Short mmCIF file of C-alpha atoms (C1' of nucleotides) in Angstrom, two decimals:
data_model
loop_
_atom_site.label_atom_id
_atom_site.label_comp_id
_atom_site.label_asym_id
_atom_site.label_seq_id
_atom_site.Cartn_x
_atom_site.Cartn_y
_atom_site.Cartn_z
CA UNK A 1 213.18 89.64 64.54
CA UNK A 2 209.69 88.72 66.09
CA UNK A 3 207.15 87.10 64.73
CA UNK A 4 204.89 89.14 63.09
CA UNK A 5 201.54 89.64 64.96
CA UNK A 6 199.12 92.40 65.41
CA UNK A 7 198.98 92.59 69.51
CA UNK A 8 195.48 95.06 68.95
CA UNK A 9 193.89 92.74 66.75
CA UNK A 10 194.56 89.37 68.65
CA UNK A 11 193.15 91.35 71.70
CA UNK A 12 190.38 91.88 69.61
CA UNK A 13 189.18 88.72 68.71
CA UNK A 14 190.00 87.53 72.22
CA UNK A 15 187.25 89.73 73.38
CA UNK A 16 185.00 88.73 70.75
CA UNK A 17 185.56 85.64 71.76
CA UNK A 18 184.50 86.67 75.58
CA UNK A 19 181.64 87.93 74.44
CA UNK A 20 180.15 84.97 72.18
CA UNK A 21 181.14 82.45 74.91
CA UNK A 22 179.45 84.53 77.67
CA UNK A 23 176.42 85.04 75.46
CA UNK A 24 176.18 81.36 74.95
CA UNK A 25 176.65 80.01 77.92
CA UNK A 26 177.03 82.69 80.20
CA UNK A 27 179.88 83.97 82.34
CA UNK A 28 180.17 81.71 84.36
CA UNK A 29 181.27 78.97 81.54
CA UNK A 30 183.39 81.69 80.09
CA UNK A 31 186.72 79.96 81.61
CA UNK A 32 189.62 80.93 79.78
CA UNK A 33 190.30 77.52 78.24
CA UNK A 34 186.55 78.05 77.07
CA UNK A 35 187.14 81.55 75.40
CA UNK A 36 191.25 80.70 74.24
CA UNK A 37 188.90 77.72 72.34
CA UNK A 38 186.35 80.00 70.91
CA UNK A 39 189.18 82.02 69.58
CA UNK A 40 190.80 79.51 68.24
CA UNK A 41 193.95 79.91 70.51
CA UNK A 42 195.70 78.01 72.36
CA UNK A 43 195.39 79.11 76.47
CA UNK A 44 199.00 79.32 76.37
CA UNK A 45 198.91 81.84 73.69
CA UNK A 46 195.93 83.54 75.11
CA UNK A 47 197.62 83.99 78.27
CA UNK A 48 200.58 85.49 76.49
CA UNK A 49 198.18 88.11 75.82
CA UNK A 50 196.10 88.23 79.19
CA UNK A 51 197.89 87.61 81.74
CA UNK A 52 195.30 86.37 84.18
CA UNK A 53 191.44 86.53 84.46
CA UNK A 54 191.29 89.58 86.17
CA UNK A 55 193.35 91.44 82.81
CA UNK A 56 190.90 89.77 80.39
CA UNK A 57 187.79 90.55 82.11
CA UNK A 58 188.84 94.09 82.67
CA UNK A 59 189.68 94.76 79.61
CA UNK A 60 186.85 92.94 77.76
CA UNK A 61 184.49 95.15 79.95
CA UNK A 62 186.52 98.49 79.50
CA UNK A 63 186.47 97.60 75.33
CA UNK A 64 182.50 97.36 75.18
CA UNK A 65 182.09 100.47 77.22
CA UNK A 66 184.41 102.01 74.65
CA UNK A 67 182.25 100.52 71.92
CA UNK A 68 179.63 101.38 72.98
CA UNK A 69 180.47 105.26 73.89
CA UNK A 70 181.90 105.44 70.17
CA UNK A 71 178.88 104.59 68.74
CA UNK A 72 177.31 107.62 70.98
CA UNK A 73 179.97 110.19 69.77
CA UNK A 74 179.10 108.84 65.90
CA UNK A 75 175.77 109.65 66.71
CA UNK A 76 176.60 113.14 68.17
CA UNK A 77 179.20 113.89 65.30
CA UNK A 78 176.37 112.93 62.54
CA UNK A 79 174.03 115.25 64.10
CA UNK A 80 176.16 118.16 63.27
CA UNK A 81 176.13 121.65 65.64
CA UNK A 82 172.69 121.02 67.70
CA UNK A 83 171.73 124.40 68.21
CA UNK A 84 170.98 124.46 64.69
CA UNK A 85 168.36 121.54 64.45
CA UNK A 86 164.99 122.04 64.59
CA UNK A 87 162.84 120.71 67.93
CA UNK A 88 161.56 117.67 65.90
CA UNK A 89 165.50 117.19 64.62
CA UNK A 90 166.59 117.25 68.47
CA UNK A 91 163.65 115.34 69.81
CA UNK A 92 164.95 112.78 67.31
CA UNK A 93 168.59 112.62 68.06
CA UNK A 94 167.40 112.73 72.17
CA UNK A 95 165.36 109.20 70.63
CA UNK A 96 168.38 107.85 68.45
CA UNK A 97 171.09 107.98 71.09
CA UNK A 98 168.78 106.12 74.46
CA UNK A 99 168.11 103.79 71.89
CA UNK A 100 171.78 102.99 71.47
CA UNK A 101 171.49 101.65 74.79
CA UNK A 102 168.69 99.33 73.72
CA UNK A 103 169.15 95.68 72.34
CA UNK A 104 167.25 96.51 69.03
CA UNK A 105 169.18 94.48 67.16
CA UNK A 106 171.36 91.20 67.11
CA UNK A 107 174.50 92.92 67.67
CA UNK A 108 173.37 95.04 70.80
CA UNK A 109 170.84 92.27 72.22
CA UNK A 110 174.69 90.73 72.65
CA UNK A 111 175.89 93.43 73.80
CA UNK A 112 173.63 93.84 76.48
CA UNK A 113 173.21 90.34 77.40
CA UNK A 114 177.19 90.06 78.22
CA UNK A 115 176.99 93.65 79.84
CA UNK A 116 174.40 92.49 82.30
CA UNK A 117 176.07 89.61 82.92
CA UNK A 118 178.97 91.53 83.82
CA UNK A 119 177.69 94.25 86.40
CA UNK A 120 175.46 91.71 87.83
CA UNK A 121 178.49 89.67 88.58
CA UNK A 122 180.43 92.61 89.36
CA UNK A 123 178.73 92.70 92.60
CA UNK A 124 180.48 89.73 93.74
CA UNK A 125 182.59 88.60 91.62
CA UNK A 126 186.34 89.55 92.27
CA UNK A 127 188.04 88.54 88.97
CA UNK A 128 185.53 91.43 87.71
CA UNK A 129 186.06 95.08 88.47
CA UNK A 130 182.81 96.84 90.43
CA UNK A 131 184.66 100.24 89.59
CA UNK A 132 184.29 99.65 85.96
CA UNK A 133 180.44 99.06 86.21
CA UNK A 134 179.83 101.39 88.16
CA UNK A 135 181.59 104.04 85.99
CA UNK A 136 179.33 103.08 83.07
CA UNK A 137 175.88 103.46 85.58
CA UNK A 138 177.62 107.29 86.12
CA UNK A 139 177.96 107.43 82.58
CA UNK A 140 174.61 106.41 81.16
CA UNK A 141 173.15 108.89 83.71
CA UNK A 142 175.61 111.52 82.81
CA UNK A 143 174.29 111.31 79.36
CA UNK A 144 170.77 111.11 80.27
CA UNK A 145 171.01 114.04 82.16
CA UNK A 146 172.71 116.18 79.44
CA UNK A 147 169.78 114.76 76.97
CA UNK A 148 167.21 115.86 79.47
CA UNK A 149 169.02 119.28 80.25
CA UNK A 150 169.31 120.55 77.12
CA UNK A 151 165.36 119.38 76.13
CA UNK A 152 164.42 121.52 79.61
CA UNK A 153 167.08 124.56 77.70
CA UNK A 154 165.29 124.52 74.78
CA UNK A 155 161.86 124.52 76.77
CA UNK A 156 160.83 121.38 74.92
CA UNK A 157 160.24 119.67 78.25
CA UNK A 158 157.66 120.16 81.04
CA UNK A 159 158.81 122.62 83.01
CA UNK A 160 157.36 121.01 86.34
CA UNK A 161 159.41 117.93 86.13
CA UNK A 162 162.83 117.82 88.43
CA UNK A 163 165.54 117.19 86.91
CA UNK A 164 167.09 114.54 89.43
CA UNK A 165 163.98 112.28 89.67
CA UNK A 166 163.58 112.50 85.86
CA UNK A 167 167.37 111.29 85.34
CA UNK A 168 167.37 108.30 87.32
CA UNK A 169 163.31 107.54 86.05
CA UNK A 170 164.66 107.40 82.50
CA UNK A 171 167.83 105.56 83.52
CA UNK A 172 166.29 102.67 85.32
CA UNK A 173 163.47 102.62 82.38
CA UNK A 174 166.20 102.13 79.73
CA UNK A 175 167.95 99.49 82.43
CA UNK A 176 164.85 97.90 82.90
CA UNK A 177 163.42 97.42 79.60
CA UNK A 178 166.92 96.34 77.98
CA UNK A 179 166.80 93.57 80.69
CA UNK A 180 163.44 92.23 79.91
CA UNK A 181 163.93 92.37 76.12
CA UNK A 182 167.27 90.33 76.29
CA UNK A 183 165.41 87.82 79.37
CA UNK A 184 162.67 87.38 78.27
CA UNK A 185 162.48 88.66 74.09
CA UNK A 186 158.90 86.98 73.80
CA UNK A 187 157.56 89.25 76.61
CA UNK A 188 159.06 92.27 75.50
CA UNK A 189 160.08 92.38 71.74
CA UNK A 190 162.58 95.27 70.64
CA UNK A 191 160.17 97.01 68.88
CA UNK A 192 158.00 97.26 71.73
CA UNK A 193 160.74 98.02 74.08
CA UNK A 194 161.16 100.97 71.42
CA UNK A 195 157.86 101.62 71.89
CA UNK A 196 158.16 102.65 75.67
CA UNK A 197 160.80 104.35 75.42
CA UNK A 198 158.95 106.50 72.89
CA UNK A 199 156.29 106.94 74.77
CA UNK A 200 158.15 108.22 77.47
CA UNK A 201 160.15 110.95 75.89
CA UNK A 202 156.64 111.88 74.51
CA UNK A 203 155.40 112.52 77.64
CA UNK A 204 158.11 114.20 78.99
CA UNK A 205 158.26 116.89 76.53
CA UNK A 206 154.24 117.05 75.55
CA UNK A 207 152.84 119.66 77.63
CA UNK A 208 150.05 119.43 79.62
CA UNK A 209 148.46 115.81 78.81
CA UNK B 1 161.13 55.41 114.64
CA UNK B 2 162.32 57.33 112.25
CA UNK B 3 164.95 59.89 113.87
CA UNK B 4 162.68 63.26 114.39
CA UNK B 5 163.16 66.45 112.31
CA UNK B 6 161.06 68.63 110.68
CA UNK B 7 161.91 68.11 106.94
CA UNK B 8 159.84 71.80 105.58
CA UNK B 9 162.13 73.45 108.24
CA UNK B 10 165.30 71.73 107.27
CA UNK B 11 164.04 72.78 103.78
CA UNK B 12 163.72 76.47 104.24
CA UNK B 13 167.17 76.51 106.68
CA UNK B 14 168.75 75.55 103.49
CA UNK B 15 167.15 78.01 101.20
CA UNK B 16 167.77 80.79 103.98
CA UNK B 17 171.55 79.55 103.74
CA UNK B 18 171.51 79.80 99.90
CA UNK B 19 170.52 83.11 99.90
CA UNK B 20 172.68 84.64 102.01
CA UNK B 21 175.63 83.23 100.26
CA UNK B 22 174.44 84.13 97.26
CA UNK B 23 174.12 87.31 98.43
CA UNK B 24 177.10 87.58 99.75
CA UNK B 25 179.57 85.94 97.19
CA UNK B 26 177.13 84.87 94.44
CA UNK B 27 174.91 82.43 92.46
CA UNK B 28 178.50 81.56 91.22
CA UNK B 29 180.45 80.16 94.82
CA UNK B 30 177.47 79.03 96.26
CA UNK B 31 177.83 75.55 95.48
CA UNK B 32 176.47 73.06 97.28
CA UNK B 33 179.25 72.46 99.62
CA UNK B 34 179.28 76.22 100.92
CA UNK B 35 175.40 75.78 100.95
CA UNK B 36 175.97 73.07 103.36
CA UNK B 37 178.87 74.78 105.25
CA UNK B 38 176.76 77.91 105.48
CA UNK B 39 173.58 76.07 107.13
CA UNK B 40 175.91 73.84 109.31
CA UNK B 41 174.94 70.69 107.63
CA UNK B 42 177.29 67.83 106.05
CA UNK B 43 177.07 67.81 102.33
CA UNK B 44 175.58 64.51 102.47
CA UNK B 45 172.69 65.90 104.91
CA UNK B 46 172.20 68.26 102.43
CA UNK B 47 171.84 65.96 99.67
CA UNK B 48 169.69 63.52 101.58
CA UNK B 49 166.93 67.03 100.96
CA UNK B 50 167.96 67.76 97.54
CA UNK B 51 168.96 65.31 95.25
CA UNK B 52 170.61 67.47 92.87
CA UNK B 53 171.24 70.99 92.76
CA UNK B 54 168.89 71.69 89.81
CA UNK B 55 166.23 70.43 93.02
CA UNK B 56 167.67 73.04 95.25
CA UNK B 57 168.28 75.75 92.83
CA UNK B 58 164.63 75.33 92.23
CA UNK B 59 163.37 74.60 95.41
CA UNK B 60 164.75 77.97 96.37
CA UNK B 61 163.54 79.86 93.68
CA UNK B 62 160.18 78.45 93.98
CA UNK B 63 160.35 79.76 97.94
CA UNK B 64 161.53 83.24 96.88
CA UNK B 65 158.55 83.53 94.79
CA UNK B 66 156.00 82.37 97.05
CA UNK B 67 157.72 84.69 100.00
CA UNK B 68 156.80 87.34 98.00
CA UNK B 69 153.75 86.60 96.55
CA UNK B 70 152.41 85.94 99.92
CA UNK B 71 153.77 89.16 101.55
CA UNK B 72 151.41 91.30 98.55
CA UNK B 73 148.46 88.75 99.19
CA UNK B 74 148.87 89.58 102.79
CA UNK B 75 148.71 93.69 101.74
CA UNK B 76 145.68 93.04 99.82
CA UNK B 77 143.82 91.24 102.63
CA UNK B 78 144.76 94.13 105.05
CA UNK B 79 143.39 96.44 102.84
CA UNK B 80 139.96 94.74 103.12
CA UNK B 81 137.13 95.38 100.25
CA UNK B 82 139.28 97.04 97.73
CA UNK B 83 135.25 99.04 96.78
CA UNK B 84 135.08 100.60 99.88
CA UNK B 85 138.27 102.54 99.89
CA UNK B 86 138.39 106.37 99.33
CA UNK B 87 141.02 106.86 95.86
CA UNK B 88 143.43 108.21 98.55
CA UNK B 89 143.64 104.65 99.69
CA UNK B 90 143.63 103.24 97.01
CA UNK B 91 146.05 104.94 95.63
CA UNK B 92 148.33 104.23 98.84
CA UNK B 93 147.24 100.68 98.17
CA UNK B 94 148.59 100.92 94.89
CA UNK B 95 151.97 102.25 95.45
CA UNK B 96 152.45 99.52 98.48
CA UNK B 97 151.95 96.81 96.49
CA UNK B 98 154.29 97.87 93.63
CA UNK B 99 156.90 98.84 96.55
CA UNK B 100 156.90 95.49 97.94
CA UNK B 101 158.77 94.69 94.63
CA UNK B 102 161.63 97.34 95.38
CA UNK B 103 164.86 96.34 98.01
CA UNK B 104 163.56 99.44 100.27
CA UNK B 105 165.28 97.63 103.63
CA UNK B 106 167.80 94.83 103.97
CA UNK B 107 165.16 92.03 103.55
CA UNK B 108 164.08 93.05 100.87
CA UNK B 109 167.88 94.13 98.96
CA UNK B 110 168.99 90.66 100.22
CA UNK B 111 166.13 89.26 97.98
CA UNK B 112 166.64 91.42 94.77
CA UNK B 113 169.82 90.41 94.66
CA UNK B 114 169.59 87.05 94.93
CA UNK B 115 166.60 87.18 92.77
CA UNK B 116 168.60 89.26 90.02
CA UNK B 117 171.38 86.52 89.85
CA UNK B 118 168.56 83.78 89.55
CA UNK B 119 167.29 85.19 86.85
CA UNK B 120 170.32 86.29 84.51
CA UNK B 121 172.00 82.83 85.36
CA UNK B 122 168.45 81.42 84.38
CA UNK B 123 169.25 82.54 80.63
CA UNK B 124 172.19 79.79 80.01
CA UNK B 125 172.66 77.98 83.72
CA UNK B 126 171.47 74.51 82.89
CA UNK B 127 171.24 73.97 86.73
CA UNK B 128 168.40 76.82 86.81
CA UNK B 129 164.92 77.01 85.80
CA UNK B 130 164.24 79.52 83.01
CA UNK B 131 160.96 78.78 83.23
CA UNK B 132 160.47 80.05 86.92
CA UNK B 133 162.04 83.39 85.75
CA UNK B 134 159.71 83.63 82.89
CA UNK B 135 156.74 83.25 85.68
CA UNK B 136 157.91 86.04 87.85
CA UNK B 137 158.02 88.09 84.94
CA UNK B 138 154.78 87.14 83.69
CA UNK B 139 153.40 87.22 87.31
CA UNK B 140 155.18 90.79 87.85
CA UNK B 141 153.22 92.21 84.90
CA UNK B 142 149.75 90.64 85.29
CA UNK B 143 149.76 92.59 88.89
CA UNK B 144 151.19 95.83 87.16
CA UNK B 145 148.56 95.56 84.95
CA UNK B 146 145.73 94.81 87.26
CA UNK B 147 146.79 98.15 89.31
CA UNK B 148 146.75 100.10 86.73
CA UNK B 149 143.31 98.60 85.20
CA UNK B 150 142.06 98.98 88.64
CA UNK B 151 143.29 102.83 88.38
CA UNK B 152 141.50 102.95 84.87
CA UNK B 153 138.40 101.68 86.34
CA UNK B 154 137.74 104.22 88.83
CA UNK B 155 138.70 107.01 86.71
CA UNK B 156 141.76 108.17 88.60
CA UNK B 157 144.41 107.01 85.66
CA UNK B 158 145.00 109.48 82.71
CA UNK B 159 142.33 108.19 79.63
CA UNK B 160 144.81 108.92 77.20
CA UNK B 161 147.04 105.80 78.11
CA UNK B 162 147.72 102.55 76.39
CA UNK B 163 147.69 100.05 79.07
CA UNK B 164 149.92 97.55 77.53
CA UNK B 165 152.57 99.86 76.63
CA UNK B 166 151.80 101.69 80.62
CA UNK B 167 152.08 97.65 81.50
CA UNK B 168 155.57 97.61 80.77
CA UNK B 169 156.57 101.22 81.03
CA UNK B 170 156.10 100.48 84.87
CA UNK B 171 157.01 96.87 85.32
CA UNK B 172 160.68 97.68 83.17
CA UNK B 173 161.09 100.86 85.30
CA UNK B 174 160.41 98.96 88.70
CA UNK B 175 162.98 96.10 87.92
CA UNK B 176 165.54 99.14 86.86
CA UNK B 177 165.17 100.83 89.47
CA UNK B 178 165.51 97.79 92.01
CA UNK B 179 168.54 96.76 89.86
CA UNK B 180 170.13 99.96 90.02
CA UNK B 181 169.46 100.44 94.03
CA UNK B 182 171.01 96.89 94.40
CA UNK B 183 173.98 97.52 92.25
CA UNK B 184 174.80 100.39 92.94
CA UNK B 185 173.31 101.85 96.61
CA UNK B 186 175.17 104.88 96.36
CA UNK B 187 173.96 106.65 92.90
CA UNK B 188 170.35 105.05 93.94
CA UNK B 189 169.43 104.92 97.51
CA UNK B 190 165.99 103.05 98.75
CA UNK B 191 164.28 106.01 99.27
CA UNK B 192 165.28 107.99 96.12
CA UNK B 193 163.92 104.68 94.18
CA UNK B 194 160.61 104.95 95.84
CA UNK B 195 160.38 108.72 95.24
CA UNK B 196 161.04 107.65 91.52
CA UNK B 197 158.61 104.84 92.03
CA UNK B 198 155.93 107.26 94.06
CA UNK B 199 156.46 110.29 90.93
CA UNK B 200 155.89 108.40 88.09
CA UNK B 201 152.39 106.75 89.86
CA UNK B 202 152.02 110.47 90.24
CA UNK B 203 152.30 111.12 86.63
CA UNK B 204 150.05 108.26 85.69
CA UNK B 205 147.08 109.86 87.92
CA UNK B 206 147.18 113.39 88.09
CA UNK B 207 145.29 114.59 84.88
CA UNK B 208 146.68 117.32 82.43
CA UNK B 209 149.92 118.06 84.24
"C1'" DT C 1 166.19 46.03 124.25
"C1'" DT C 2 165.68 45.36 119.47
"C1'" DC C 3 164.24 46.96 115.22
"C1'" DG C 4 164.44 49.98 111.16
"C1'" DA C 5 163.43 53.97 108.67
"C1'" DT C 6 165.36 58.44 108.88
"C1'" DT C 7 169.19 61.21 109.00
"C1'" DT C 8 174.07 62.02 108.92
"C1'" DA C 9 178.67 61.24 107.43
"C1'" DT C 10 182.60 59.63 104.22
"C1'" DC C 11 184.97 58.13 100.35
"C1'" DA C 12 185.85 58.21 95.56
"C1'" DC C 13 185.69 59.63 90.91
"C1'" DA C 14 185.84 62.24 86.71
"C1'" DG C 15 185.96 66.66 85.24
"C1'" DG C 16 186.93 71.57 85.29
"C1'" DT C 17 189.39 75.91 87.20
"C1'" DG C 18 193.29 79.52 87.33
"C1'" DT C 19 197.94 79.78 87.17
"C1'" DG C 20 203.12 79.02 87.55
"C1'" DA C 21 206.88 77.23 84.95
"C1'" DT C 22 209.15 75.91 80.97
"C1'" DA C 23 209.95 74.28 76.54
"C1'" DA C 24 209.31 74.72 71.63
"C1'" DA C 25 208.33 76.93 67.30
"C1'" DT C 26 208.19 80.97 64.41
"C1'" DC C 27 210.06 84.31 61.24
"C1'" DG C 28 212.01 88.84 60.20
"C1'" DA C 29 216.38 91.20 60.80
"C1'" DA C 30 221.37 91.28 60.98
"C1'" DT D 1 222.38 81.30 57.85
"C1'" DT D 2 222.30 82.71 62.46
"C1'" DC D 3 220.34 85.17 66.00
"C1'" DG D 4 216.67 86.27 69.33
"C1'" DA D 5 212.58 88.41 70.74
"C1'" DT D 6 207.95 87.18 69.95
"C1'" DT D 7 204.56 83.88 69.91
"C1'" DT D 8 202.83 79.30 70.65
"C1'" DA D 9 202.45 75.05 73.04
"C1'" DT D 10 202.67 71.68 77.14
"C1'" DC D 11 202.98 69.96 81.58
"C1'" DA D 12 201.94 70.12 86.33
"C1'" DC D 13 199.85 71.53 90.55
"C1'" DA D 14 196.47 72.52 93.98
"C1'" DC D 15 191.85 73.40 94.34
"C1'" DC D 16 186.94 73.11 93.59
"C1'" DT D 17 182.74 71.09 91.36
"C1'" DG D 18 178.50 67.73 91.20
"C1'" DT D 19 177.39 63.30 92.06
"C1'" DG D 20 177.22 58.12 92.77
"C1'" DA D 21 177.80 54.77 96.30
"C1'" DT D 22 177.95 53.22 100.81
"C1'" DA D 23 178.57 53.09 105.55
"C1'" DA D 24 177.42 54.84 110.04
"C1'" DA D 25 174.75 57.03 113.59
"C1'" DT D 26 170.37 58.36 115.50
"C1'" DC D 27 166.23 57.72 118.17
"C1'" DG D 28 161.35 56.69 118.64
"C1'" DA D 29 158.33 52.75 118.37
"C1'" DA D 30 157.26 47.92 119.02
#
DNA sequence: TTCGATTTATCACAGGTGTGATAAATCGAA
DNA sequence: TTCGATTTATCACACCTGTGATAAATCGAA
């Protein structure tokens, strides 16, 4: 007897909607007459959907963390069983997934942009959860970690570097550099920002120099 | 016969009041009005300083940077002939100046903060100057770069490094790491951000290791 | 005391915000 | 066709925003 409407999907473009709004003109023009216009919705019908602010912005952030974690576990699934890659196969893959983090393209320079955006604002903010930014700094250093555990495993890595100091390094590297490259692209192009990051895990795992 | 007040101090009350609300409930509430609330001035006071508050926004920004700028000007004059100092100091000197960038006590995480907002509103706010972000940026890395040249110089850097890419390997790990300690003060404290900051200087300096 | 530039204080306006409440339209199933 | 839950659409309200305009108060100098 409804009307016939895909609830996921609409929820969908809402959030894409979010995100080209706040990438636009930033969150704080991202008013929910702003993104139900983006959309193409009316705010009443957006609100049938999102009940308030709060709902929208949680679940905008908690759908680009998901995003974004799928396209880790892609990466991890591609890569087959690791113990059987060779060191250059793993040093790769180690490469491939921080990089997922970086705005290298169009589609993650986005990304990144609205994510910033949204922990920065996070701080204060309270239509914006803290909890849920947070949980993604845990997780980006949870994976960081693993990356860096299993190079120091597989004795790949320098065995005088600790392990704690060398997480949260490489975390606020890959933090740091995504910011400049989506502030300031001219200063910091994403091939350069590639570059670093290269550079880094190169002298992490290079012995001796 | 002008009614007497000190218009530079009036000035820098206001900024003083900006900040903290910013700091405390954002670039996005502090609008004028709680700008004016928070200093204990009338709106119209407050107005009769800054026109607009693209002037205040600014204004404030343009403080911030000088505040800082002068507090590393002031390390370098205490630190005297920069050619008479053993590489002990100088390498002290270095990792001082870089520090003064990093919210190591509440001054300074009052700053980053604020400063962070300023410059990821400065990417769409209309009201704030994107070119004043772009100069702390630029400024940030022309002073990386001088320590490290300065390092390359007297033969205490590593010869095997690319100064550009060590440029921004350092200046996009020092804004990470002071994003992360101001975001997030429990997964980074101040003084787990300088060891980070202190190990990686380390790395840069000690040869083969 | 009178003057007058500086400083403070108010009012008003147009526009935007989130949200509660409620009506209307839709369209497949019974 | 009729029903009715789903979906869409409006209206209204209180609040906040930047800003233009204008009046009022201040207080040292002449």
């Amino acid at each position: 007897m409804p009307k016939q409407v895909d609830p996921v999907a609409r929820r969908a473009d809402v959030v894409d909607a979010l995100f080209r709004v706040v990438f636009r003109e930033g969150l704080q023009r991202a008013s929910l007459r702003a993104v139900a216009d983006e959309a193409g919705l009316n705010i009443g019908s957006l609100r049938h959907y999102f009940a308030n602010q709060q709902e929208l912005m949680g679940f905008a952030m908690r759908a680009m963390l998901d995003r974004v974690s799928g396209r880790l576990m892609r990466r991890i699934d591609e890569a087959g069983d690791v113990g059987a890659l060779t060191l250059e196969q793993r040093r790769r893959l180690s490469l491939d997934l921080l990089a997922e983090l970086l705005p290298l393209d169009e589609t993650r320079r986005v990304e990144v942009a609205v994510f910033v955006d949204f922990v920065t604002a996070a701080r204060t903010h309270p239509a914006i959860d803290a909890g849920l930014a947070r949980e993604a700094a845990v997780g980006a250093r949870a994976l960081v970690r693993r990356i860096l555990r299993r190079a120091m495993d597989s004795e790949t890595l320098r065995p005088d570097l600790d392990l704690d100091v060398e997480t949260e390094r490489l975390s606020s590297l890959i933090d740091g550099l995504s910011l400049n490259t989506v502030l300031y692209p001219d200063l910091l192009s994403p091939e350069a920002c590639l570059d670093v990051l290269r550079d880094h895990l190169d002298g992490l795992t290079r012995q001796g120099s």
